[in-house]
Amino acid sequence: MNRINQKLQESKKLLSIYFTAGFPSLNDTATIIQNLEKSGVDMIEIGLPFSDPLADGPTIQASSTQALKNGMTTEVLFNQIKDIRKSVSIPLVIMGYFNPMLQYGIEAFCKKCQEIGIDGLIIPDLPVDVYNEQYKATFEKYGLINVFLITPQTSMERIHFIDSISNGFIYMVSSASVTGSQSGFGDENTTYFKRIADMNLKNPQIIGFGISDNKTFTQATEHAKGAIIGSAFIKFLTNNSISDINKFVKDIKN
């Protein structure tokens, strides 16, 4: 069974952390992953930086720019994490845009992910229909879960279609804006979280965008299986040492 599916079967609420590979320094990637697992994170999203990140807010955009300047590429990332399964057992997901994967070659990319022990991919700009028609068989051949995003604007019909072709979790974007932390979720967000929960989809939902502290993590996980933190963690890495990651995670959970 895929590690993502195993993790989703656990009875607790899940904390997933996103970070940009190659940030703050080029060779920090594996150390950050190891420290996050030791700190009790349930799942990690490794961001593959791209020069034109449409959905990313300013914090993640800046980290991508820095990572690219540092020399991060798809090949460099694969080399950095080729032995990661010797020290890390939690689910690892690569999140990135479709262009670098296409340039690498979809089959070659998926094969490499399987060899390394990557469990899934999140590709915000790969349309669901295109994936279903052209790439689903390849992803499944290499045991990769493809995670799709929904937003408050996604139609019920579309959500049901995404649910029908998914086999992991659905990434629920908390609001219509780009990534970035906020101070709390209002009634509109909560209504949306509850509306999706009430649909009783076969795939659990994990909420991302706008989660930065214990308050927003608790609000998000009231109606969902887990929550994803990205921008707040990138900001933390900007101002703190990697060795302090445990403190960041502790503050979220307690």
Short mmCIF file of C-alpha atoms in Angstrom, two decimals, residues 39-157:
data_model
loop_
_atom_site.label_atom_id
_atom_site.label_comp_id
_atom_site.label_asym_id
_atom_site.label_seq_id
_atom_site.Cartn_x
_atom_site.Cartn_y
_atom_site.Cartn_z
CA SER A 39 9.67 16.68 14.74
CA GLY A 40 6.52 14.62 14.22
CA VAL A 41 5.26 15.88 10.86
CA ASP A 42 2.99 13.34 9.10
CA MET A 43 3.73 14.13 5.47
CA ILE A 44 6.10 16.37 3.50
CA GLU A 45 5.58 18.26 0.25
CA ILE A 46 8.88 18.95 -1.50
CA GLY A 47 8.47 21.98 -3.74
CA LEU A 48 10.26 21.78 -7.08
CA PRO A 49 10.98 25.45 -7.83
CA PHE A 50 9.78 26.92 -11.12
CA SER A 51 10.38 30.34 -12.67
CA ASP A 52 6.68 31.11 -13.22
CA PRO A 53 4.78 29.85 -10.15
CA LEU A 54 1.18 30.95 -10.86
CA ALA A 55 -0.51 29.86 -7.63
CA ASP A 56 2.25 30.78 -5.21
CA GLY A 57 2.14 33.83 -3.00
CA PRO A 58 5.12 36.16 -2.52
CA THR A 59 6.82 34.10 0.22
CA ILE A 60 6.97 30.85 -1.76
CA GLN A 61 7.77 32.74 -4.97
CA ALA A 62 10.77 34.37 -3.28
CA SER A 63 11.97 30.99 -1.98
CA SER A 64 11.66 29.50 -5.49
CA THR A 65 13.65 32.36 -6.97
CA GLN A 66 16.36 31.86 -4.35
CA ALA A 67 16.41 28.08 -4.86
CA LEU A 68 16.81 28.49 -8.63
CA LYS A 69 19.63 31.00 -8.04
CA ASN A 70 21.21 28.45 -5.69
CA GLY A 71 21.26 25.98 -8.59
CA MET A 72 18.25 23.76 -7.89
CA THR A 73 17.04 21.67 -10.84
CA THR A 74 14.99 18.48 -11.17
CA GLU A 75 18.18 16.44 -11.55
CA VAL A 76 19.80 18.08 -8.52
CA LEU A 77 16.72 17.34 -6.41
CA PHE A 78 16.65 13.69 -7.44
CA ASN A 79 20.35 13.37 -6.57
CA GLN A 80 19.83 15.03 -3.18
CA ILE A 81 17.06 12.65 -2.12
CA LYS A 82 18.13 9.44 -3.86
CA ASP A 83 18.94 7.80 -0.49
CA ILE A 84 16.24 9.55 1.56
CA ARG A 85 14.39 6.28 2.29
CA LYS A 86 17.35 5.07 4.34
CA SER A 87 16.45 7.65 6.99
CA VAL A 88 12.83 8.76 6.40
CA SER A 89 9.63 6.67 6.42
CA ILE A 90 6.74 9.19 6.21
CA PRO A 91 5.00 10.00 2.89
CA LEU A 92 6.89 12.31 0.54
CA VAL A 93 5.13 14.23 -2.21
CA ILE A 94 6.74 16.38 -4.90
CA MET A 95 4.77 19.53 -5.65
CA GLY A 96 5.64 21.42 -8.79
CA TYR A 97 4.51 22.75 -12.11
CA PHE A 98 4.06 20.55 -15.15
CA ASN A 99 6.67 22.15 -17.42
CA PRO A 100 9.83 20.85 -15.66
CA MET A 101 8.27 17.36 -15.48
CA LEU A 102 7.41 17.47 -19.17
CA GLN A 103 10.95 18.57 -20.00
CA TYR A 104 12.36 15.70 -17.95
CA GLY A 105 9.95 13.28 -19.63
CA ILE A 106 6.80 12.16 -17.79
CA GLU A 107 7.62 8.46 -17.79
CA ALA A 108 11.25 9.08 -16.78
CA PHE A 109 10.10 11.46 -14.02
CA CYS A 110 7.59 8.95 -12.63
CA LYS A 111 10.11 6.10 -12.81
CA LYS A 112 12.68 8.17 -10.92
CA CYS A 113 10.09 9.04 -8.25
CA GLN A 114 9.33 5.36 -7.75
CA GLU A 115 13.05 4.48 -7.49
CA ILE A 116 13.63 7.16 -4.83
CA GLY A 117 10.48 6.40 -2.84
CA ILE A 118 8.29 9.40 -3.68
CA ASP A 119 4.65 8.58 -2.95
CA GLY A 120 2.75 11.22 -4.88
CA LEU A 121 2.74 14.35 -6.99
CA ILE A 122 0.83 17.63 -6.79
CA ILE A 123 0.82 19.48 -10.12
CA PRO A 124 -1.47 22.54 -9.86
CA ASP A 125 -1.36 23.37 -13.58
CA LEU A 126 -2.02 19.87 -14.96
CA PRO A 127 -5.73 19.82 -15.93
CA VAL A 128 -7.68 16.92 -14.47
CA ASP A 129 -9.05 15.83 -17.87
CA VAL A 130 -5.59 15.84 -19.47
CA TYR A 131 -4.21 13.77 -16.58
CA ASN A 132 -7.10 11.31 -16.80
CA GLU A 133 -6.79 10.83 -20.56
CA GLN A 134 -3.01 10.97 -21.05
CA TYR A 135 -1.05 10.34 -17.85
CA LYS A 136 -3.12 8.40 -15.31
CA ALA A 137 -1.89 5.00 -16.53
CA THR A 138 1.76 6.11 -16.27
CA PHE A 139 1.34 7.46 -12.73
CA GLU A 140 -0.37 4.26 -11.64
CA LYS A 141 2.29 2.10 -13.32
CA TYR A 142 4.89 3.67 -11.00
CA GLY A 143 2.68 3.61 -7.89
CA LEU A 144 2.28 7.40 -7.69
CA ILE A 145 -0.77 9.12 -6.27
CA ASN A 146 -1.70 12.31 -8.11
CA VAL A 147 -3.28 14.87 -5.80
CA PHE A 148 -5.77 17.37 -7.26
CA LEU A 149 -6.70 20.78 -5.93
CA ILE A 150 -10.20 22.10 -5.40
CA THR A 151 -11.17 25.67 -4.44
CA PRO A 152 -14.36 27.32 -3.14
CA GLN A 153 -15.20 27.99 -6.82
CA THR A 154 -14.91 24.36 -7.99
CA SER A 155 -18.33 23.04 -9.06
CA MET A 156 -19.94 20.06 -7.32
CA GLU A 157 -19.82 18.12 -10.60
#
